[in-house]
Coordinates of C-alpha atoms and ligand atoms in Angstrom, one line a residue:
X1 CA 13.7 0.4 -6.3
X2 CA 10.7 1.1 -4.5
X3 CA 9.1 4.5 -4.8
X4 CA 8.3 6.4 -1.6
X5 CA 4.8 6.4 -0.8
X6 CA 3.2 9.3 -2.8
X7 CA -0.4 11.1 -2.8
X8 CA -2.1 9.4 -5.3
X9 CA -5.5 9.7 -3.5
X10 CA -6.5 12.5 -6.4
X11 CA -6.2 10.0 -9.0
X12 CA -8.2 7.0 -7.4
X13 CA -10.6 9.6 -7.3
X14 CA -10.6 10.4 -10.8
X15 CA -10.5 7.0 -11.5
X16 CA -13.8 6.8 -9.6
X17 CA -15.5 9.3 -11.0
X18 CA -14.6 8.6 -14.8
X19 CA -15.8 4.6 -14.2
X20 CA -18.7 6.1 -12.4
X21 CA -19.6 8.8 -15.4
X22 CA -18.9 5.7 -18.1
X23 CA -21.7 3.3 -16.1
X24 CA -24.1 6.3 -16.1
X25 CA -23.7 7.2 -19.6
X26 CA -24.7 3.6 -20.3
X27 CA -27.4 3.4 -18.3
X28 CA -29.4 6.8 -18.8
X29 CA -32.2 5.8 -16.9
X30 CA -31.1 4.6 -13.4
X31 CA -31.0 6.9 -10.9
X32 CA -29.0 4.7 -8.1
X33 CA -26.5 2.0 -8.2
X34 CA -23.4 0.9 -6.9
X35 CA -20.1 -0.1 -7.9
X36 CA -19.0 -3.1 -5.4
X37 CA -15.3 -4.0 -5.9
X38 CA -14.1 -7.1 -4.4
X39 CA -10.0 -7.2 -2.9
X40 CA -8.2 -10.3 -2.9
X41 CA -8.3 -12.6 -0.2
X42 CA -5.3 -13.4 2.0
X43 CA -4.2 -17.1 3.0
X44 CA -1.8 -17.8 5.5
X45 CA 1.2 -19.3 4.8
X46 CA 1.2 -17.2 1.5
X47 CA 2.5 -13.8 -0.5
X48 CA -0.6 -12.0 -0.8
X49 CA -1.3 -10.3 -3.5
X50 CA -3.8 -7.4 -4.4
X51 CA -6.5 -7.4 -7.2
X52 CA -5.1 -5.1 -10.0
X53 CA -8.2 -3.5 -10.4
X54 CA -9.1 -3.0 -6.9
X55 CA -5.3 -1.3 -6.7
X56 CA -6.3 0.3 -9.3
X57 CA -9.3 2.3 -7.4
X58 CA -8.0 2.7 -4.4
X59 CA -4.6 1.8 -3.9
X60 CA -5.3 -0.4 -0.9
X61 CA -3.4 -2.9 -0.4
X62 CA -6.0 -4.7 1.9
X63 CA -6.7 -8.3 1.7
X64 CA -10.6 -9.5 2.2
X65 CA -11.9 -5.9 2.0
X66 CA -14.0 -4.5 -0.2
X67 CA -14.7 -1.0 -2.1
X68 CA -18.6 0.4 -2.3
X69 CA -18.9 3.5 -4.8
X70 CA -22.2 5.4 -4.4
X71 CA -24.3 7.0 -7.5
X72 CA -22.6 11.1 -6.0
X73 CA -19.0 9.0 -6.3
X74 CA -19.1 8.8 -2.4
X75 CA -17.0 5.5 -1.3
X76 CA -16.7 3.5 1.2
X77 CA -13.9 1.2 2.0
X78 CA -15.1 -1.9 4.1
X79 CA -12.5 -4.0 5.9
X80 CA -12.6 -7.3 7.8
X81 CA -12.8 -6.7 11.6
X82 CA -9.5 -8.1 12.9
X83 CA -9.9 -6.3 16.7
X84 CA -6.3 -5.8 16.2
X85 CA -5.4 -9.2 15.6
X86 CA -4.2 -8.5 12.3
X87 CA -1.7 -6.5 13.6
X88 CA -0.3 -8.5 15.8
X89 CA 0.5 -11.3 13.4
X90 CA 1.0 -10.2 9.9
X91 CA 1.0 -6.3 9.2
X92 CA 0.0 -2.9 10.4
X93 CA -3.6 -3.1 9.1
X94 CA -6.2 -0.6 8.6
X95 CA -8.6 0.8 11.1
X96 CA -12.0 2.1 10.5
X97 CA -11.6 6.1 11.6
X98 CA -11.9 9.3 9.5
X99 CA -8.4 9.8 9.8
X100 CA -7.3 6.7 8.1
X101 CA -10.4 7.3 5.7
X102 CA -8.4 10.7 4.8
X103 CA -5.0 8.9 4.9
X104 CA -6.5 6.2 1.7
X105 CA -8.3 9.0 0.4
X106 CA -12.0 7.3 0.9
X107 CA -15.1 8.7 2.7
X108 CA -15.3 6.6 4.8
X109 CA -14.2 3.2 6.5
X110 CA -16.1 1.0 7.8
X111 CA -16.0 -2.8 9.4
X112 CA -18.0 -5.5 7.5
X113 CA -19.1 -7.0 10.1
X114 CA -18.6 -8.6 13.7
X115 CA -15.3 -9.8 14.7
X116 CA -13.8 -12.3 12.6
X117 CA -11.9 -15.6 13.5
X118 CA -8.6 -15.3 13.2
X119 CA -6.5 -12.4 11.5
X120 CA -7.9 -12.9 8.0
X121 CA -11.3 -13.3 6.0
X122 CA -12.0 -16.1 3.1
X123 CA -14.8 -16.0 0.2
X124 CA -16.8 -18.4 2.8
X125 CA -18.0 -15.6 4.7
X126 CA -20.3 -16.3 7.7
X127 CA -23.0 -14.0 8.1
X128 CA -21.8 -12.0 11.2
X129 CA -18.4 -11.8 9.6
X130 CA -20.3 -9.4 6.7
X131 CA -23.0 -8.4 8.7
X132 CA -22.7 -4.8 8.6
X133 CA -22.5 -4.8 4.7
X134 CA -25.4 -7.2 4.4
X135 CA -27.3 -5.2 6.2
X136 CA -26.5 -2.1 3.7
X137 CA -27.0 -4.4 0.5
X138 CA -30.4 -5.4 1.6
X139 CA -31.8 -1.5 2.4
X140 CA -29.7 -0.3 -1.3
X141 CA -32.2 -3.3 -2.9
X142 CA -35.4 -2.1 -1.4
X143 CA -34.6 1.3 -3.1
X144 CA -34.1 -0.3 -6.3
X145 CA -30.4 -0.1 -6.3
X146 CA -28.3 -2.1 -9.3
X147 CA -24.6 -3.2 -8.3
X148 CA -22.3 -2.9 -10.6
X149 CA -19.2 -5.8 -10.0
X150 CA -16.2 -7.0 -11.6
X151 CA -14.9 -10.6 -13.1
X152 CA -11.1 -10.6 -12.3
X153 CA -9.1 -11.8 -15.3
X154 CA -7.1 -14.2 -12.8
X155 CA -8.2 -17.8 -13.0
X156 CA -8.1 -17.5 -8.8
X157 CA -9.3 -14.2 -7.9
X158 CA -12.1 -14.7 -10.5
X159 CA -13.3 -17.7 -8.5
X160 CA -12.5 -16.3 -5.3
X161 CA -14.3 -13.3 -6.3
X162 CA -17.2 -15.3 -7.8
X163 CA -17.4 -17.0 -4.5
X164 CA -17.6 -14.1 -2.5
X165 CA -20.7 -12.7 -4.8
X166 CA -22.3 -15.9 -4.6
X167 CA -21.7 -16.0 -0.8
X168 CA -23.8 -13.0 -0.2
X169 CA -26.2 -13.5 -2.8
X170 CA -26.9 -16.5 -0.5
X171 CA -27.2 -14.0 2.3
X172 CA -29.3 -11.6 0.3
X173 CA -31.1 -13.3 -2.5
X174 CA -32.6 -10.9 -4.0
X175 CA -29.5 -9.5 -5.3
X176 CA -28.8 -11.8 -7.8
X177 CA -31.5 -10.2 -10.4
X178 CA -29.5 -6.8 -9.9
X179 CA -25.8 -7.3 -10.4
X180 CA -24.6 -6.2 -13.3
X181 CA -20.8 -7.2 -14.8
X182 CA -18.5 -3.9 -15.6
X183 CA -15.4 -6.1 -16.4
X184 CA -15.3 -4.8 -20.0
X185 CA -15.5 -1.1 -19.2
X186 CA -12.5 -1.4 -16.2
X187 CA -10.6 -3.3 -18.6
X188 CA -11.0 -0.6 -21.1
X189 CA -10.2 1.8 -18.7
X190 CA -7.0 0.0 -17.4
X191 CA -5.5 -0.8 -20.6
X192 CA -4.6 2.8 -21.3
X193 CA -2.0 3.9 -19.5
X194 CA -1.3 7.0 -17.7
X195 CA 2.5 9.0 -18.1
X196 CA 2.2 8.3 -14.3
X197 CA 2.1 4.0 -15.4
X198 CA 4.0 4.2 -17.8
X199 CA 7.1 5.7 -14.7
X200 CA 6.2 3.2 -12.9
X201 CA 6.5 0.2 -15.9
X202 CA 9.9 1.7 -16.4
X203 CA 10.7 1.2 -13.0
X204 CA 9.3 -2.5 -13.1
X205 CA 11.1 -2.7 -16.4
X206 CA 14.3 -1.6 -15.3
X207 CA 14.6 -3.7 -12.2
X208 CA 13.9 -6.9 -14.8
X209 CA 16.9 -5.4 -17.0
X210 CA 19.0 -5.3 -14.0
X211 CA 17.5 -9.4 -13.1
X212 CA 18.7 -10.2 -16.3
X213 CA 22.0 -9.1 -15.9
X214 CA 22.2 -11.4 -12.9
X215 CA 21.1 -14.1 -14.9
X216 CA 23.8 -13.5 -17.3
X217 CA 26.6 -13.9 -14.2
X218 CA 25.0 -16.8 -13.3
X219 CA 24.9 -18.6 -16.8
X220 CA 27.7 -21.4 -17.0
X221 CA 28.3 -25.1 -18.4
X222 CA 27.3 -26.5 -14.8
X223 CA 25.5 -24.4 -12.9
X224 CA 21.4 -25.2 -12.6
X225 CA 18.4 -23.2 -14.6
X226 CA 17.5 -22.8 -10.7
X227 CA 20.3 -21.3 -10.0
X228 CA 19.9 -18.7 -12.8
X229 CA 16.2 -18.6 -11.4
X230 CA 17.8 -17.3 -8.2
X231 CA 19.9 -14.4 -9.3
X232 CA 17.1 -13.1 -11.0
X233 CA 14.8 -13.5 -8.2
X234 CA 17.9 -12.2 -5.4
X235 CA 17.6 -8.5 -8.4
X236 CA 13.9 -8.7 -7.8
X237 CA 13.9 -9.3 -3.5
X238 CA 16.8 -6.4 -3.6
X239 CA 14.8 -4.8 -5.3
X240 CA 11.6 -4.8 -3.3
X241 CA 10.1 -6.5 -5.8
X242 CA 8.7 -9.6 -6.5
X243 CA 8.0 -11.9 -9.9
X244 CA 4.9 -11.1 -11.3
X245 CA 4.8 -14.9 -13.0
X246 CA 6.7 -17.8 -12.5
X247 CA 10.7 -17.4 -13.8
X248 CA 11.1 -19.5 -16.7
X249 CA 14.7 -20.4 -17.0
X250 CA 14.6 -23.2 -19.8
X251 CA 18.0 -24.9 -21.4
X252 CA 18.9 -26.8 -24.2
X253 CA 15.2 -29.2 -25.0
X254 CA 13.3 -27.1 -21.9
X255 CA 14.1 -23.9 -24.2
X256 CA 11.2 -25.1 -26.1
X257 CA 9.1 -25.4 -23.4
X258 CA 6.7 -22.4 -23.8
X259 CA 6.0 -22.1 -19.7
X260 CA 8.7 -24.4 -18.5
X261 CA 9.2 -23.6 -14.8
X262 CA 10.6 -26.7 -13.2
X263 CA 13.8 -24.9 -13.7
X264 CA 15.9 -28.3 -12.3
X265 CA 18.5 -29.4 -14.6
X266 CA 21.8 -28.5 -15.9
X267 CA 23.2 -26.1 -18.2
X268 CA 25.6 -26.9 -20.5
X269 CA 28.0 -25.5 -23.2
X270 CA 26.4 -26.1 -26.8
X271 CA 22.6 -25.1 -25.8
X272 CA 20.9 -21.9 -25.0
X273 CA 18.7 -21.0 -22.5
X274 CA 15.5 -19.4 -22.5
X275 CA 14.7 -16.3 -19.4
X276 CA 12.1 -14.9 -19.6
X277 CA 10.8 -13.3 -16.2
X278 CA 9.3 -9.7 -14.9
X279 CA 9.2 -7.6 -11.9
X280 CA 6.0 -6.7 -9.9
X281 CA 7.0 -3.2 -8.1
X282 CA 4.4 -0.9 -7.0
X283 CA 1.8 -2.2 -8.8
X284 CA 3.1 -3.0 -11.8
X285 CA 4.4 -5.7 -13.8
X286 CA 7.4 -6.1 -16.3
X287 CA 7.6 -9.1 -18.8
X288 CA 10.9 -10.0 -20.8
X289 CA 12.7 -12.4 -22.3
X290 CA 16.0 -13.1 -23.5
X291 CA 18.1 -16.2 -25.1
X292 CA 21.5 -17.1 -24.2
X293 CA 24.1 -18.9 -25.8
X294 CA 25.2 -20.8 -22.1
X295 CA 29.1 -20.9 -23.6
X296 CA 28.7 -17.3 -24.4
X297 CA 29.0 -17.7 -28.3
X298 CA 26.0 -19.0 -30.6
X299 CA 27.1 -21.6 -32.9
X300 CA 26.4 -20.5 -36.8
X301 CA 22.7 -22.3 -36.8
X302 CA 21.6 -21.0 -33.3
X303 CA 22.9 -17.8 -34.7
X304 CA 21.0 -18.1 -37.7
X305 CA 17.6 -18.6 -36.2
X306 CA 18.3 -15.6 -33.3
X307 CA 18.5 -13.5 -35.9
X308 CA 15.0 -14.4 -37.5
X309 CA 13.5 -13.9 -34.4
X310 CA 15.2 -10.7 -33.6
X311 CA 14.4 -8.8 -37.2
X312 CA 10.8 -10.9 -36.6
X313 CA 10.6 -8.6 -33.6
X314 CA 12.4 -5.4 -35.2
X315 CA 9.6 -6.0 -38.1
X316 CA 6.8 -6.1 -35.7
X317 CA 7.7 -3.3 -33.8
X318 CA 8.3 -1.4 -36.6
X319 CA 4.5 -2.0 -37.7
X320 CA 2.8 -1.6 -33.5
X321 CA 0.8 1.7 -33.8
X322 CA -2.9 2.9 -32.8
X323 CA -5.0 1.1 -35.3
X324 CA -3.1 -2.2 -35.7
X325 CA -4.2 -5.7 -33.5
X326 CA -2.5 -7.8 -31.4
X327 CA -4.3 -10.9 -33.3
X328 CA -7.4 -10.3 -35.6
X329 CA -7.8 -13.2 -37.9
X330 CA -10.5 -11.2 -40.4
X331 CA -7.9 -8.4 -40.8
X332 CA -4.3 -10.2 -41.2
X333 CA -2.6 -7.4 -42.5
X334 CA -3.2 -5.6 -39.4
X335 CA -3.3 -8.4 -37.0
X336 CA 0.8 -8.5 -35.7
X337 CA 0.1 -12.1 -35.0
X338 CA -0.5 -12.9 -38.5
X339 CA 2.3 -10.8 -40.2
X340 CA 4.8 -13.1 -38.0
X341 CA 3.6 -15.6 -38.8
X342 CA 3.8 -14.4 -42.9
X343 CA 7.3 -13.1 -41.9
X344 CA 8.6 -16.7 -40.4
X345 CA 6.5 -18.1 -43.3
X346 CA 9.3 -16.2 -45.7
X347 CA 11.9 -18.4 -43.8
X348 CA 9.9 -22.0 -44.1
X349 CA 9.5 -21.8 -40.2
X350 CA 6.0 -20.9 -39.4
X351 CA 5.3 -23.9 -37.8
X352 CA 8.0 -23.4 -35.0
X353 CA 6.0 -20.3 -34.2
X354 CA 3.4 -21.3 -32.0
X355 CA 1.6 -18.8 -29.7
X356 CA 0.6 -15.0 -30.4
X357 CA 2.9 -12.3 -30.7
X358 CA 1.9 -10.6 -27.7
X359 CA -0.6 -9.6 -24.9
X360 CA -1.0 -6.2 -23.2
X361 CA 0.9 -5.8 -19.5
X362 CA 0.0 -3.4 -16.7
X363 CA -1.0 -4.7 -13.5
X364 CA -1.2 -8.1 -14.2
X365 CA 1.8 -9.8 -16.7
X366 CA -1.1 -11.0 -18.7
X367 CA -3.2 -7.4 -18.3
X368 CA -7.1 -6.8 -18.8
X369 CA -7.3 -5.5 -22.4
X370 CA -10.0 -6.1 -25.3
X371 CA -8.3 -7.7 -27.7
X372 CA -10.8 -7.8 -30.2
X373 CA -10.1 -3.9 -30.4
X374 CA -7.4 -2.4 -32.2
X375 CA -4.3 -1.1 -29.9
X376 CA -5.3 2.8 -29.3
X377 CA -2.8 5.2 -27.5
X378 CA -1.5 4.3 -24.7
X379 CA -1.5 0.7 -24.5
X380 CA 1.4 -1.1 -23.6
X381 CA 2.3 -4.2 -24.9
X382 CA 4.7 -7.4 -25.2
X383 CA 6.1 -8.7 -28.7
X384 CA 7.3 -11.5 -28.0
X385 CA 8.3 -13.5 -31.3
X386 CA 9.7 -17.0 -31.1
X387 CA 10.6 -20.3 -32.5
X388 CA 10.8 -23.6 -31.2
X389 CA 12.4 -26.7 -33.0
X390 CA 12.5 -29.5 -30.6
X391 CA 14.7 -31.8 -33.0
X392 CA 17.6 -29.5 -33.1
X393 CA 17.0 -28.4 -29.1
X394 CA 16.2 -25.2 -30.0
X395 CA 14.1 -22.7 -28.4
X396 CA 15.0 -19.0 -29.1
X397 CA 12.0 -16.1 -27.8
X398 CA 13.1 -12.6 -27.7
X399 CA 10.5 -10.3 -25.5
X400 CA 10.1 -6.8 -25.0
X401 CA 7.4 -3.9 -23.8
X402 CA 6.3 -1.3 -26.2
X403 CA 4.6 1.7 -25.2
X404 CA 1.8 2.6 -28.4
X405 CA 2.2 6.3 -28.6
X406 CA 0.5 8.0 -31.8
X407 CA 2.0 6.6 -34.7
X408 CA 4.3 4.3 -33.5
X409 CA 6.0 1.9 -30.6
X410 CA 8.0 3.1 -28.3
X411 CA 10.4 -0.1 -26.6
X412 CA 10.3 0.7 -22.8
X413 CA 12.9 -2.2 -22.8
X414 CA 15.7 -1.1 -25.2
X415 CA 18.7 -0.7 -22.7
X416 CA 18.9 -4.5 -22.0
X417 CA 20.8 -5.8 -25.0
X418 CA 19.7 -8.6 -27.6
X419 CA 21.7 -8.1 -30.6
X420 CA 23.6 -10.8 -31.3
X421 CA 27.0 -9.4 -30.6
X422 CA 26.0 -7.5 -27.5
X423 CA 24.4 -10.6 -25.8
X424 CA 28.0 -12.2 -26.4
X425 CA 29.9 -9.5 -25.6
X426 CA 27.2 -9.3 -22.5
X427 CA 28.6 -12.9 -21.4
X428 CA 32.1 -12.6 -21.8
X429 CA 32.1 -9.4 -19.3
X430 CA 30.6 -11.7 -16.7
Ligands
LIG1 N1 6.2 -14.2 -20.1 C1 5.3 -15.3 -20.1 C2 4.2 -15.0 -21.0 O1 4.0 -14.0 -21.5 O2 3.3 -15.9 -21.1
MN2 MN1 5.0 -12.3 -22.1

């Protein structure tokens, strides 16, 4: 489900304030800069989707706007300027007035520039469309000012964004000698999660559970992986949600296909199928996988190998706590990607592991995170053990999210079954 719409304007604001306190602490001797946070952009013809981290500061859901934090913490929201037109053709959008200011819980918001053309704004800019800021970049400079700006982690928000920076560096030169990069602090920032995140990833999380319930009814010598692809994605549309990657519905050879999304050929009795998928809802991202037997019973060997994976993942998850790594090759007996791999090693299978055991999730599927940093409190992460032999057609990757807490892992994903029994017990139900 989708939550109503609540207040969260006192925690952007916080959120603010603490990235604002972290920049000055590092930079004890400037006494005026900015933090300039870019949205995405919006394309027609496609499902928009918001930056995490500019969600993350403002919960504006804007596309082609842009977030200006001042040294007191004063911010302004800047939006494209439609004249309405925005309205008319895609969505209620945002006006530049004190009382929608109030409403997102900014000072103040303000147009970028003249009118646009058209309803929405790309990273090729014109001038007039960003005059307005332009104008404000080039007076913060003659004071000295530094800008502080952020590298998405997204291969096309990061060159959208980069675009956009370049774009009015072209417009104002001299900027490009005071723009500094505060990707590492936001990711540090985002990868621990609130008690408020961590409601909203079970929300995300139980929405997947329920999609992979529909997968299970859908599962049958027959029927298409797309087909399974669409009863996971009808949960997720229900839902008011959307997938926050591509649904990977993989059977029989394509189950060892690490990021197989073609999801065109047949099911049948004998193989098992790989689904791994999530739910984006408010904000935030879920990220599991399951393997089915597609006649509803493992045969003995696809039994055997489930169950590596499974106490693989039991192991893992066992270890997870403040203080271990996701992967940290100098430190393998606290890396969880090496002690899989030793554990599969104990079975004669490490070579059919072949990827990490995890990566954190918030926001994004794939979340910002320093993973050269051991987990703390409050990150939440995947473990995702698997193994692929492609001569016997078998794929089997079991995925769930784990909450670090102090001491320990706590699986936000428990209620969706993956012993053996209960996955087959699962499929006869359906
Ligand atoms: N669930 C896909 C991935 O983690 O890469
Ligand atoms: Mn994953």
């Amino acid at each position: 489900m989708l939550f109503p719409v609540r207040d969260n304007r006192a925690v952007y604001h916080e959120r603010r304030n603490t990235l604002l306190k972290k920049i000055k602490s590092l930079h004890p001797h400037l006494n005026s800069g900015k933090i300039l946070l870019f949205s995405n952009f919006s394309r027609e013809q496609e499902r928009f989707n918001q930056d995490g981290t500019f969600l993350y500061f403002s919960g504006v859901q804007e596309p082609g706007s842009l977030l200006l934090i001042d040294w007191n913490g004063q911010t302004t929201l800047y939006i494209p300027n439609t004249e309405g037109y925005r309205n008319k053709w895609i969505e209620s959008a945002l006006e530049a007035t004190p009382e929608q200011a109030e409403q997102v819980g900014v000072d103040s918001i303000e147009l970028l520039g003249k009118k646009i053309h058209g309803y929405e704004l790309a990273p090729f800019f014109s001038y007039d469309d960003y005059e307005s800021l332009i104008a404000t970049v080039q007076n913060d400079l003659s004071s000295g000012c530094q800008f502080f700006i952020c590298n998405p982690e997204s291969q096309k928000a990061y060159f959208e964004q980069r675009f956009a920076v370049q774009r009015l560096i072209d417009f104002v030169p001299a900027l490009a000698a005071s723009v500094k990069d505060i990707s590492g602090l936001v990711a540090d920032m985002r990868m621990i999660k609130s008690s408020f995140e961590i409601d909203m990833m079970y929300n995300a999380i139980d929405i997947t559970a329920t999609a992979h319930d529909g997968a299970i009814s859908m599962i049958a010598d027959g029927r298409m992986e797309s087909e399974v692809q669409a009863a996971v994605e009808y949960v997720f549309t229900m839902s008011g949600a959307t997938p926050a990657f591509p649904t990977i519905v993989g059977a029989g050879q394509n189950s060892t296909v690490l990021h197989y999304t073609s999801n065109n050929k047949l099911l049948a009795d004998g193989e098992l199928v790989v689904v791994d998928c999530g739910a984006r809802a408010n904000g935030y991202c879920a990220d599991i996988t399951r393997t089915y037997p597609i006649s509803g019973k493992f045969s003995p060997r696809q039994k055997e190998i489930y169950q590596i994976v499974l106490d693989c993942q039991e192991y893992i998850a066992e270890l997870a706590q403040p203080g271990m790594w996701l992967v940290n090759k100098d430190k393998p007996e606290q890396s969880l990607t090496h002690l899989a791999q030793q554990f599969f090693a104990r079975h004669g299978l490490e070579k059919y592991f072949i990827h990490g055991i995890g990566h954190f999730l918030g926001m994004d599927a794939h979340d910002v995170g320093d993973i050269s940093r051991p987990l703390e409190e409050g990150c939440v992460i995947t473990i995702e053990p698997g193994l692929y032999i492609p001569e016997e057609q078998i794929g089997i990757r079991i995925e769930d999210n784990y909450w670090i807490v102090v001491g320990g892992a706590v699986c936000l994903s428990e209620a969706l079954q993956k012993s053996v029994s209960d996955v087959e017990r699962a499929m006869k139900k359906q």
